[in-house]
DNA sequence: CGGCGCATTTTGTGATCACAAATTCCCGGC
DNA sequence: GCCGGGAATTTGTGATCACAAAATGCGCCG
């Protein structure tokens, strides 16, 4: 009835955290949906204690919200909150991209291209969840090269907050005519041009912001 | 044996969180110091459960760090991490200041002046903890006018990470010749000049960064 | 037929306990 | 004198339980 630090095993609270986090990022949880600690615990076969810890961790990261009576739900950011979040992304992500630039090599660019192809494929297939997932993977993989864990943590908190609505927006909008700023970013990476890279990432983020703005419910 | 939601009372885990957070922000906990759940719990007269939740919440905010064996300690950011954190501040804080600008009125400017006076007084008195506290109060009060909780949460996470070292640095350095960018910010506020305000805040943050860089142990 | 009040159920909170891994401490051997 | 190893202690983890507040549902009265 215990699992402290078995070999490569992760603690139960960590497993619960990862499961919930993935569901939020990949759109498994709709904005506004509510969770119960007992529900989470039973759903993952653990007791309430680790479930509580995982939920609280996500609340601290603002990926989940708590009412003043302790009820937990997936937050539904209003227009103002979304504006803040996309502004944060457009300020922080170019910095991460530029910091990644020195560590970028050809294999990475190839890997990014593969992801970008999958992304466009999902887009045309109208697979909103797959699109969001691929988009996350693209930015994630690039920024990982920046070796900037503190900045990365900030950006990931923002992603957790925007992902649920993104999925909803992409699901609703036909994802019609999107300018491919990822392609521009890849070119800037190949050319090792920091300014163009920063501009491409900023444009990419701001395009997402515009999309969310017009797709507001 | 219980205290769920008594009148204006806060839950135990919230009380523990606030107590620890204040200690971190105001320098009561030295970088590298280690905590035990039982120690925290007994120190505040609660059981381990709420102590664990509070600690985990602070870990999620990166105000505390956990080793891979679950030991908790106040993080000691290295030069690279500090660079990231101050960069984040210099990107995010001007945005918050500018967003606050429309809501700024004369009473607020007066209140900020009072804080700034106390700040300089602490500086001359060599009271590092008081200085850090006043500095936090100044930025906090201004940004509160921005009504931007999502951005604010990001910045507060960064403050939690830098505060312990700031205190150390100001304690060591004589806090000799510091340019008063707060005064410049106050003038920009009075003139409702967004550009000058942003520049002043950015300079203020970057001065702090430079100070920390040269004061690195 | 629509709100209102009370009983029932659901749900978060906090304490306590057992357990195992990690850490600490101390002693004996080299 | 210093290092290594094993016992004792410390410490995090997770399960379970009691409790109270909040949410829910239902029936009664208007």
Short mmCIF file of C-alpha atoms (C1' of nucleotides) in Angstrom, two decimals:
data_model
loop_
_atom_site.label_atom_id
_atom_site.label_comp_id
_atom_site.label_asym_id
_atom_site.label_seq_id
_atom_site.Cartn_x
_atom_site.Cartn_y
_atom_site.Cartn_z
CA UNK A 1 0.00 0.00 0.00
CA UNK A 2 2.88 2.30 -0.57
CA UNK A 3 5.22 3.36 -3.36
CA UNK A 4 7.89 5.73 -2.10
CA UNK A 5 10.68 5.60 -4.64
CA UNK A 6 10.62 2.27 -6.38
CA UNK A 7 13.35 2.05 -9.02
CA UNK A 8 12.45 4.14 -12.06
CA UNK A 9 8.95 4.50 -10.71
CA UNK A 10 7.40 7.88 -10.13
CA UNK A 11 5.43 8.65 -6.98
CA UNK A 12 1.68 8.38 -7.26
CA UNK A 13 1.13 12.12 -6.95
CA UNK A 14 3.51 12.67 -9.84
CA UNK A 15 1.71 10.13 -11.99
CA UNK A 16 -1.61 11.78 -11.26
CA UNK A 17 -0.12 15.17 -12.04
CA UNK A 18 1.19 14.00 -15.38
CA UNK A 19 -2.05 12.36 -16.32
CA UNK A 20 -4.11 15.43 -15.54
CA UNK A 21 -1.62 17.76 -17.16
CA UNK A 22 -1.61 15.78 -20.37
CA UNK A 23 -5.39 15.75 -20.43
CA UNK A 24 -5.48 19.52 -20.03
CA UNK A 25 -2.81 20.17 -22.64
CA UNK A 26 -4.28 17.83 -25.18
CA UNK A 27 -7.80 18.97 -24.64
CA UNK A 28 -9.23 16.01 -22.79
CA UNK A 29 -10.78 18.36 -20.27
CA UNK A 30 -13.19 21.01 -21.49
CA UNK A 31 -13.03 24.53 -20.06
CA UNK A 32 -15.50 24.84 -17.25
CA UNK A 33 -15.58 21.13 -16.49
CA UNK A 34 -15.37 20.34 -12.82
CA UNK A 35 -13.36 17.70 -11.04
CA UNK A 36 -13.69 16.06 -7.67
CA UNK A 37 -10.77 14.77 -5.68
CA UNK A 38 -12.46 11.44 -5.16
CA UNK A 39 -13.23 11.23 -8.85
CA UNK A 40 -9.64 11.87 -9.85
CA UNK A 41 -8.37 9.46 -7.21
CA UNK A 42 -10.66 6.61 -8.16
CA UNK A 43 -10.17 7.24 -11.84
CA UNK A 44 -6.46 6.65 -11.44
CA UNK A 45 -6.60 4.03 -8.73
CA UNK A 46 -4.98 6.00 -5.93
CA UNK A 47 -6.20 7.44 -2.67
CA UNK A 48 -7.29 10.99 -2.15
CA UNK A 49 -3.97 12.18 -0.81
CA UNK A 50 -1.89 12.04 -4.00
CA UNK A 51 -4.90 13.20 -6.01
CA UNK A 52 -5.14 16.27 -3.85
CA UNK A 53 -1.48 17.04 -4.24
CA UNK A 54 -1.59 16.76 -8.01
CA UNK A 55 -4.69 18.93 -8.25
CA UNK A 56 -3.21 21.56 -5.97
CA UNK A 57 -0.05 21.62 -8.01
CA UNK A 58 -2.05 22.30 -11.14
CA UNK A 59 -4.02 24.97 -9.32
CA UNK A 60 -0.74 26.64 -8.38
CA UNK A 61 0.24 26.57 -12.05
CA UNK A 62 -3.17 28.03 -12.87
CA UNK A 63 -3.99 25.07 -15.04
CA UNK A 64 -6.94 24.41 -12.76
CA UNK A 65 -8.94 26.82 -10.68
CA UNK A 66 -10.51 26.50 -7.27
CA UNK A 67 -13.65 28.21 -6.08
CA UNK A 68 -13.56 29.71 -2.61
CA UNK A 69 -15.28 26.60 -1.34
CA UNK A 70 -12.60 24.28 -2.64
CA UNK A 71 -14.35 23.08 -5.76
CA UNK A 72 -11.98 22.42 -8.64
CA UNK A 73 -12.64 23.18 -12.26
CA UNK A 74 -10.94 23.78 -15.54
CA UNK A 75 -10.76 27.56 -15.84
CA UNK A 76 -12.55 29.38 -18.61
CA UNK A 77 -10.39 32.46 -19.20
CA UNK A 78 -12.29 35.53 -20.27
CA UNK A 79 -11.19 37.82 -23.10
CA UNK A 80 -9.05 39.91 -20.77
CA UNK A 81 -7.25 36.92 -19.33
CA UNK A 82 -6.61 35.53 -22.80
CA UNK A 83 -5.15 38.85 -23.82
CA UNK A 84 -2.78 38.73 -20.87
CA UNK A 85 -1.76 35.19 -21.62
CA UNK A 86 -1.02 35.74 -25.28
CA UNK A 87 0.84 38.92 -24.44
CA UNK A 88 3.01 36.94 -22.06
CA UNK A 89 3.66 34.40 -24.77
CA UNK A 90 4.61 37.05 -27.30
CA UNK A 91 7.03 38.58 -24.82
CA UNK A 92 8.61 35.38 -23.53
CA UNK A 93 8.66 32.99 -26.46
CA UNK A 94 10.83 35.05 -28.83
CA UNK A 95 13.34 35.23 -26.00
CA UNK A 96 13.32 31.46 -25.65
CA UNK A 97 13.67 30.98 -29.40
CA UNK A 98 16.62 33.34 -29.60
CA UNK A 99 18.27 31.64 -26.66
CA UNK A 100 17.81 28.31 -28.39
CA UNK A 101 19.42 29.54 -31.59
CA UNK A 102 23.06 28.82 -30.69
CA UNK A 103 22.18 25.22 -29.89
CA UNK A 104 20.21 24.60 -33.06
CA UNK A 105 21.65 22.05 -35.48
CA UNK A 106 20.44 20.36 -38.64
CA UNK A 107 18.90 17.33 -36.94
CA UNK A 108 16.79 19.63 -34.82
CA UNK A 109 15.60 21.58 -37.84
CA UNK A 110 14.68 18.33 -39.52
CA UNK A 111 12.78 17.18 -36.50
CA UNK A 112 10.94 20.48 -36.37
CA UNK A 113 10.04 20.12 -40.02
CA UNK A 114 8.59 16.70 -39.39
CA UNK A 115 6.46 18.09 -36.60
CA UNK A 116 5.40 21.02 -38.75
CA UNK A 117 4.31 18.65 -41.51
CA UNK A 118 2.24 16.64 -39.09
CA UNK A 119 0.79 19.89 -37.81
CA UNK A 120 -0.40 20.97 -41.24
CA UNK A 121 -1.77 17.54 -41.90
CA UNK A 122 -3.84 17.71 -38.71
CA UNK A 123 -4.96 21.17 -39.65
CA UNK A 124 -6.30 20.01 -42.99
CA UNK A 125 -7.86 16.97 -41.39
CA UNK A 126 -9.71 19.27 -39.02
CA UNK A 127 -8.20 17.44 -36.04
CA UNK A 128 -8.11 20.24 -33.48
CA UNK A 129 -6.65 18.14 -30.67
CA UNK A 130 -3.93 16.76 -32.91
CA UNK A 131 -3.14 20.24 -34.14
CA UNK A 132 -2.77 21.66 -30.66
CA UNK A 133 -0.61 18.72 -29.68
CA UNK A 134 1.69 19.15 -32.67
CA UNK A 135 1.88 22.87 -32.14
CA UNK A 136 2.94 22.34 -28.54
CA UNK A 137 5.51 19.81 -29.65
CA UNK A 138 7.00 22.24 -32.15
CA UNK A 139 7.48 25.07 -29.70
CA UNK A 140 8.52 22.70 -26.93
CA UNK A 141 11.22 21.03 -28.95
CA UNK A 142 12.69 24.31 -30.10
CA UNK A 143 12.67 25.98 -26.70
CA UNK A 144 14.18 22.95 -25.03
CA UNK A 145 17.40 23.89 -26.79
CA UNK A 146 17.47 27.17 -24.90
CA UNK A 147 18.34 25.41 -21.64
CA UNK A 148 16.30 27.97 -19.79
CA UNK A 149 14.23 26.08 -17.25
CA UNK A 150 13.01 29.14 -15.38
CA UNK A 151 11.69 30.85 -18.50
CA UNK A 152 10.33 27.56 -19.74
CA UNK A 153 8.33 27.04 -16.57
CA UNK A 154 6.66 30.41 -17.05
CA UNK A 155 5.73 29.64 -20.63
CA UNK A 156 4.44 26.20 -19.75
CA UNK A 157 2.17 27.65 -17.14
CA UNK A 158 0.74 29.92 -19.81
CA UNK A 159 0.29 27.03 -22.23
CA UNK A 160 -1.63 25.10 -19.63
CA UNK A 161 -3.97 28.04 -19.28
CA UNK A 162 -4.54 28.60 -22.98
CA UNK A 163 -4.61 25.05 -24.29
CA UNK A 164 -8.20 24.22 -23.41
CA UNK A 165 -9.57 27.26 -25.24
CA UNK A 166 -7.21 26.80 -28.16
CA UNK A 167 -8.62 23.40 -28.78
CA UNK A 168 -12.10 24.77 -28.65
CA UNK A 169 -11.30 27.62 -31.02
CA UNK A 170 -9.56 25.45 -33.57
CA UNK A 171 -12.41 23.03 -33.38
CA UNK A 172 -14.89 25.74 -34.20
CA UNK A 173 -13.04 27.76 -36.76
CA UNK A 174 -12.33 25.88 -39.94
CA UNK A 175 -8.66 26.75 -39.50
CA UNK A 176 -8.92 28.29 -42.91
CA UNK A 177 -6.21 30.61 -44.15
CA UNK A 178 -3.38 30.55 -41.65
CA UNK A 179 -0.07 32.09 -42.55
CA UNK A 180 2.67 29.56 -41.84
CA UNK A 181 4.97 31.38 -39.46
CA UNK A 182 6.55 28.08 -38.50
CA UNK A 183 8.01 27.92 -41.98
CA UNK A 184 9.40 31.43 -41.52
CA UNK A 185 10.86 30.39 -38.19
CA UNK A 186 12.52 27.36 -39.74
CA UNK A 187 14.12 29.53 -42.40
CA UNK A 188 15.39 31.93 -39.78
CA UNK A 189 16.80 29.01 -37.83
CA UNK A 190 18.63 27.72 -40.87
CA UNK A 191 19.99 31.20 -41.54
CA UNK A 192 20.79 31.69 -37.84
CA UNK A 193 19.03 35.01 -37.98
CA UNK A 194 17.93 35.92 -34.47
CA UNK A 195 15.86 38.94 -35.46
CA UNK A 196 13.87 37.12 -38.09
CA UNK A 197 13.40 34.20 -35.74
CA UNK A 198 12.06 36.40 -32.98
CA UNK A 199 9.73 38.12 -35.42
CA UNK A 200 8.42 34.83 -36.77
CA UNK A 201 7.70 33.45 -33.32
CA UNK A 202 6.04 36.67 -32.25
CA UNK A 203 3.86 36.64 -35.35
CA UNK A 204 2.97 33.02 -34.77
CA UNK A 205 1.83 33.75 -31.24
CA UNK A 206 -0.06 36.84 -32.27
CA UNK A 207 -1.82 34.99 -35.03
CA UNK A 208 -3.01 32.54 -32.41
CA UNK A 209 -4.17 35.42 -30.25
CA UNK A 210 -6.13 36.96 -33.12
CA UNK A 211 -7.73 33.63 -33.87
CA UNK A 212 -8.82 33.21 -30.28
CA UNK A 213 -10.12 36.77 -30.17
CA UNK A 214 -12.35 36.33 -33.16
CA UNK A 215 -13.42 32.87 -32.05
CA UNK A 216 -14.49 34.04 -28.61
CA UNK A 217 -17.77 32.38 -27.65
CA UNK B 1 -9.63 18.72 15.09
CA UNK B 2 -10.81 20.44 11.97
CA UNK B 3 -11.14 23.87 10.37
CA UNK B 4 -12.86 23.63 7.00
CA UNK B 5 -14.28 27.07 6.27
CA UNK B 6 -14.87 28.87 9.50
CA UNK B 7 -16.20 32.39 8.96
CA UNK B 8 -13.45 34.66 7.66
CA UNK B 9 -10.91 32.02 8.54
CA UNK B 10 -8.52 30.64 5.97
CA UNK B 11 -7.86 26.92 5.69
CA UNK B 12 -4.77 25.66 7.45
CA UNK B 13 -2.93 24.89 4.24
CA UNK B 14 -3.52 28.44 3.09
CA UNK B 15 -2.22 29.85 6.35
CA UNK B 16 0.90 27.72 6.09
CA UNK B 17 1.36 28.79 2.48
CA UNK B 18 1.14 32.46 3.38
CA UNK B 19 3.51 32.11 6.28
CA UNK B 20 6.14 30.34 4.21
CA UNK B 21 5.68 32.67 1.28
CA UNK B 22 6.17 35.73 3.43
CA UNK B 23 9.28 34.23 4.94
CA UNK B 24 10.72 33.57 1.52
CA UNK B 25 9.83 36.99 0.13
CA UNK B 26 11.12 38.87 3.12
CA UNK B 27 14.24 36.86 3.44
CA UNK B 28 13.49 34.82 6.49
CA UNK B 29 14.72 31.72 4.71
CA UNK B 30 18.24 31.65 3.37
CA UNK B 31 18.99 30.18 -0.06
CA UNK B 32 20.02 26.59 0.34
CA UNK B 33 18.26 26.14 3.69
CA UNK B 34 16.32 22.93 3.93
CA UNK B 35 12.88 22.31 5.34
CA UNK B 36 11.14 19.23 6.63
CA UNK B 37 7.42 18.70 6.44
CA UNK B 38 7.27 17.79 10.09
CA UNK B 39 9.28 20.85 10.97
CA UNK B 40 6.99 23.17 9.06
CA UNK B 41 3.92 21.46 10.46
CA UNK B 42 5.02 21.59 14.08
CA UNK B 43 6.34 25.11 13.69
CA UNK B 44 2.89 26.30 12.72
CA UNK B 45 0.85 23.97 14.87
CA UNK B 46 -0.78 21.93 12.14
CA UNK B 47 -0.50 18.36 10.97
CA UNK B 48 1.63 17.19 8.10
CA UNK B 49 -1.17 17.22 5.58
CA UNK B 50 -1.65 20.98 5.20
CA UNK B 51 2.09 21.51 5.55
CA UNK B 52 2.67 19.21 2.62
CA UNK B 53 0.13 21.00 0.49
CA UNK B 54 1.61 24.40 1.20
CA UNK B 55 5.12 23.21 0.48
CA UNK B 56 4.07 21.55 -2.74
CA UNK B 57 2.32 24.67 -3.85
CA UNK B 58 5.47 26.67 -3.33
CA UNK B 59 7.46 24.03 -5.17
CA UNK B 60 5.05 24.37 -8.09
CA UNK B 61 5.69 28.12 -8.04
CA UNK B 62 9.42 27.38 -7.93
CA UNK B 63 9.75 29.24 -4.67
CA UNK B 64 11.00 26.01 -3.14
CA UNK B 65 12.80 23.11 -4.76
CA UNK B 66 12.61 19.41 -4.21
CA UNK B 67 15.40 16.93 -4.62
CA UNK B 68 14.58 13.71 -6.40
CA UNK B 69 14.21 12.07 -3.01
CA UNK B 70 11.59 14.49 -1.84
CA UNK B 71 13.75 16.73 0.30
CA UNK B 72 12.71 20.35 0.24
CA UNK B 73 15.00 23.32 0.21
CA UNK B 74 15.15 26.98 -0.68
CA UNK B 75 16.66 27.04 -4.16
CA UNK B 76 19.97 28.71 -4.82
CA UNK B 77 19.66 29.90 -8.42
CA UNK B 78 22.93 29.90 -10.35
CA UNK B 79 24.06 32.77 -12.56
CA UNK B 80 22.21 31.37 -15.56
CA UNK B 81 18.96 30.99 -13.71
CA UNK B 82 19.24 34.51 -12.33
CA UNK B 83 19.81 35.81 -15.82
CA UNK B 84 16.62 34.09 -16.97
CA UNK B 85 14.64 35.43 -14.06
CA UNK B 86 15.72 39.03 -14.48
CA UNK B 87 15.14 38.79 -18.19
CA UNK B 88 11.61 37.65 -17.51
CA UNK B 89 11.12 40.56 -15.16
CA UNK B 90 12.42 43.07 -17.68
CA UNK B 91 10.06 41.68 -20.29
CA UNK B 92 6.96 41.38 -18.15
CA UNK B 93 7.12 44.23 -15.67
CA UNK B 94 7.10 47.13 -18.16
CA UNK B 95 3.99 45.56 -19.63
CA UNK B 96 2.33 45.50 -16.23
CA UNK B 97 3.34 49.08 -15.53
CA UNK B 98 1.95 50.30 -18.82
CA UNK B 99 -1.27 48.40 -18.25
CA UNK B 100 -1.54 50.04 -14.85
CA UNK B 101 -1.10 53.53 -16.27
CA UNK B 102 -4.74 54.24 -17.16
CA UNK B 103 -5.80 53.39 -13.62
CA UNK B 104 -3.18 55.52 -11.92
CA UNK B 105 -4.43 58.51 -9.91
CA UNK B 106 -2.86 61.01 -7.56
CA UNK B 107 -3.51 59.04 -4.36
CA UNK B 108 -1.68 56.09 -5.85
CA UNK B 109 1.29 58.21 -6.84
CA UNK B 110 1.40 59.62 -3.31
CA UNK B 111 1.28 56.14 -1.83
CA UNK B 112 4.09 55.06 -4.11
CA UNK B 113 6.14 58.06 -3.04
CA UNK B 114 5.68 57.12 0.58
CA UNK B 115 6.90 53.63 -0.14
CA UNK B 116 9.82 54.94 -2.15
CA UNK B 117 10.84 57.19 0.75
CA UNK B 118 10.77 54.27 3.14
CA UNK B 119 12.77 52.30 0.62
CA UNK B 120 15.55 54.85 0.47
CA UNK B 121 15.54 55.13 4.21
CA UNK B 122 16.04 51.37 4.53
CA UNK B 123 18.75 51.54 1.92
CA UNK B 124 20.72 54.12 3.89
CA UNK B 125 20.13 52.24 7.11
CA UNK B 126 21.63 49.15 5.50
CA UNK B 127 18.47 47.18 6.24
CA UNK B 128 18.50 44.70 3.38
CA UNK B 129 15.33 42.88 4.40
CA UNK B 130 13.42 46.12 4.80
CA UNK B 131 14.69 47.33 1.47
CA UNK B 132 13.57 44.20 -0.35
CA UNK B 133 10.20 44.40 1.35
CA UNK B 134 9.68 48.02 0.37
CA UNK B 135 10.82 47.37 -3.16
CA UNK B 136 8.31 44.55 -3.48
CA UNK B 137 5.60 46.77 -2.08
CA UNK B 138 6.36 49.50 -4.61
CA UNK B 139 6.15 47.26 -7.65
CA UNK B 140 3.23 45.31 -6.21
CA UNK B 141 1.12 48.36 -5.54
CA UNK B 142 1.71 49.79 -8.98
CA UNK B 143 1.05 46.57 -10.87
CA UNK B 144 -2.09 45.87 -8.88
CA UNK B 145 -3.66 48.72 -10.84
CA UNK B 146 -3.13 46.78 -14.05
CA UNK B 147 -5.86 44.30 -13.15
CA UNK B 148 -3.88 41.60 -14.86
CA UNK B 149 -3.94 38.57 -12.59
CA UNK B 150 -2.44 36.17 -15.09
CA UNK B 151 0.57 38.36 -15.78
CA UNK B 152 0.85 39.16 -12.12
CA UNK B 153 1.02 35.50 -11.21
CA UNK B 154 3.96 35.02 -13.55
CA UNK B 155 5.84 37.96 -12.09
CA UNK B 156 5.15 36.88 -8.55
CA UNK B 157 6.57 33.47 -9.24
CA UNK B 158 9.74 35.17 -10.45
CA UNK B 159 9.90 37.40 -7.38
CA UNK B 160 9.65 34.37 -5.14
CA UNK B 161 12.63 32.91 -6.93
CA UNK B 162 14.81 36.00 -6.81
CA UNK B 163 13.95 37.43 -3.41
CA UNK B 164 16.21 35.20 -1.32
CA UNK B 165 19.29 36.11 -3.35
CA UNK B 166 18.34 39.76 -3.54
CA UNK B 167 18.35 40.00 0.19
CA UNK B 168 21.73 38.37 0.30
CA UNK B 169 23.16 40.65 -2.35
CA UNK B 170 21.88 43.84 -0.77
CA UNK B 171 23.14 42.66 2.54
CA UNK B 172 26.61 42.21 1.16
CA UNK B 173 26.93 45.16 -1.14
CA UNK B 174 26.83 48.48 0.64
CA UNK B 175 24.01 49.51 -1.68
CA UNK B 176 26.20 52.39 -2.59
CA UNK B 177 25.42 54.44 -5.66
CA UNK B 178 22.07 53.34 -7.02
CA UNK B 179 20.32 55.40 -9.64
CA UNK B 180 16.77 56.04 -8.52
CA UNK B 181 14.65 54.70 -11.34
CA UNK B 182 11.65 54.68 -9.07
CA UNK B 183 11.75 58.47 -9.13
CA UNK B 184 11.87 58.38 -12.92
CA UNK B 185 8.92 55.99 -12.92
CA UNK B 186 6.94 58.29 -10.66
CA UNK B 187 7.57 61.22 -12.98
CA UNK B 188 6.45 59.17 -15.97
CA UNK B 189 3.31 58.17 -14.07
CA UNK B 190 2.51 61.78 -13.29
CA UNK B 191 3.07 62.70 -16.95
CA UNK B 192 1.11 59.63 -18.10
CA UNK B 193 3.99 58.81 -20.41
CA UNK B 194 3.86 55.10 -21.18
CA UNK B 195 7.18 54.95 -22.99
CA UNK B 196 9.14 56.66 -20.27
CA UNK B 197 7.39 54.53 -17.67
CA UNK B 198 8.30 51.32 -19.43
CA UNK B 199 11.88 52.47 -19.82
CA UNK B 200 12.16 53.39 -16.14
CA UNK B 201 10.81 50.06 -14.98
CA UNK B 202 13.06 48.18 -17.36
CA UNK B 203 16.08 50.13 -16.12
CA UNK B 204 15.10 49.49 -12.54
CA UNK B 205 14.93 45.76 -13.15
CA UNK B 206 18.16 45.71 -15.08
CA UNK B 207 19.94 47.63 -12.40
CA UNK B 208 18.88 44.94 -9.98
CA UNK B 209 20.15 42.30 -12.37
CA UNK B 210 23.52 44.02 -12.67
CA UNK B 211 23.79 44.28 -8.93
CA UNK B 212 23.09 40.60 -8.50
CA UNK B 213 25.56 39.71 -11.23
CA UNK B 214 28.41 41.56 -9.61
CA UNK B 215 27.42 40.35 -6.18
CA UNK B 216 27.42 36.69 -7.18
CA UNK B 217 29.06 34.60 -4.48
"C1'" DC C 1 -47.06 25.40 -11.70
"C1'" DG C 2 -43.12 27.74 -9.46
"C1'" DG C 3 -40.15 28.89 -5.70
"C1'" DC C 4 -38.66 27.74 -0.87
"C1'" DG C 5 -36.93 24.96 3.08
"C1'" DC C 6 -35.21 20.91 4.94
"C1'" DA C 7 -33.05 16.25 4.73
"C1'" DT C 8 -29.68 13.72 2.15
"C1'" DT C 9 -25.59 13.23 -0.25
"C1'" DT C 10 -21.42 14.83 -1.99
"C1'" DT C 11 -17.07 16.85 -1.28
"C1'" DG C 12 -12.97 19.18 0.57
"C1'" DT C 13 -10.11 19.41 4.91
"C1'" DG C 14 -7.14 17.86 8.30
"C1'" DA C 15 -5.33 14.31 11.61
"C1'" DT C 16 -3.20 10.00 12.22
"C1'" DC C 17 -0.88 5.88 11.08
"C1'" DA C 18 2.17 2.36 8.78
"C1'" DC C 19 5.88 1.87 5.88
"C1'" DA C 20 10.08 2.18 3.29
"C1'" DA C 21 13.69 4.89 1.49
"C1'" DA C 22 17.05 8.13 2.61
"C1'" DT C 23 20.00 10.21 5.83
"C1'" DT C 24 22.72 10.39 9.87
"C1'" DC C 25 25.66 8.71 13.23
"C1'" DC C 26 28.91 6.01 15.28
"C1'" DC C 27 32.19 2.53 15.65
"C1'" DG C 28 35.65 -0.63 14.11
"C1'" DG C 29 39.31 -1.63 10.75
"C1'" DC C 30 43.01 -0.20 8.03
"C1'" DG D 1 43.69 9.78 11.39
"C1'" DC D 2 40.35 8.52 7.95
"C1'" DC D 3 37.25 5.85 5.60
"C1'" DG D 4 33.57 2.40 5.14
"C1'" DG D 5 29.54 -0.07 6.66
"C1'" DG D 6 25.65 -1.10 9.34
"C1'" DA D 7 22.29 0.24 12.87
"C1'" DA D 8 19.27 3.91 14.41
"C1'" DT D 9 16.80 7.82 13.19
"C1'" DT D 10 14.69 11.01 10.26
"C1'" DT D 11 11.70 11.95 6.60
"C1'" DG D 12 8.54 11.78 2.63
"C1'" DT D 13 4.54 8.99 0.82
"C1'" DG D 14 0.12 7.24 0.72
"C1'" DA D 15 -4.12 5.22 2.91
"C1'" DT D 16 -7.88 5.85 5.93
"C1'" DC D 17 -11.01 8.12 8.87
"C1'" DA D 18 -14.02 11.73 11.10
"C1'" DC D 19 -16.06 15.93 10.38
"C1'" DA D 20 -18.32 20.02 8.65
"C1'" DA D 21 -19.60 22.81 4.95
"C1'" DA D 22 -21.49 22.96 0.53
"C1'" DA D 23 -24.30 21.18 -3.08
"C1'" DT D 24 -28.23 18.53 -4.37
"C1'" DG D 25 -32.69 16.82 -4.51
"C1'" DC D 26 -37.27 16.52 -3.13
"C1'" DG D 27 -41.57 17.54 -1.35
"C1'" DC D 28 -44.63 21.03 0.44
"C1'" DC D 29 -46.91 25.31 0.36
"C1'" DG D 30 -48.39 29.25 -2.05
#
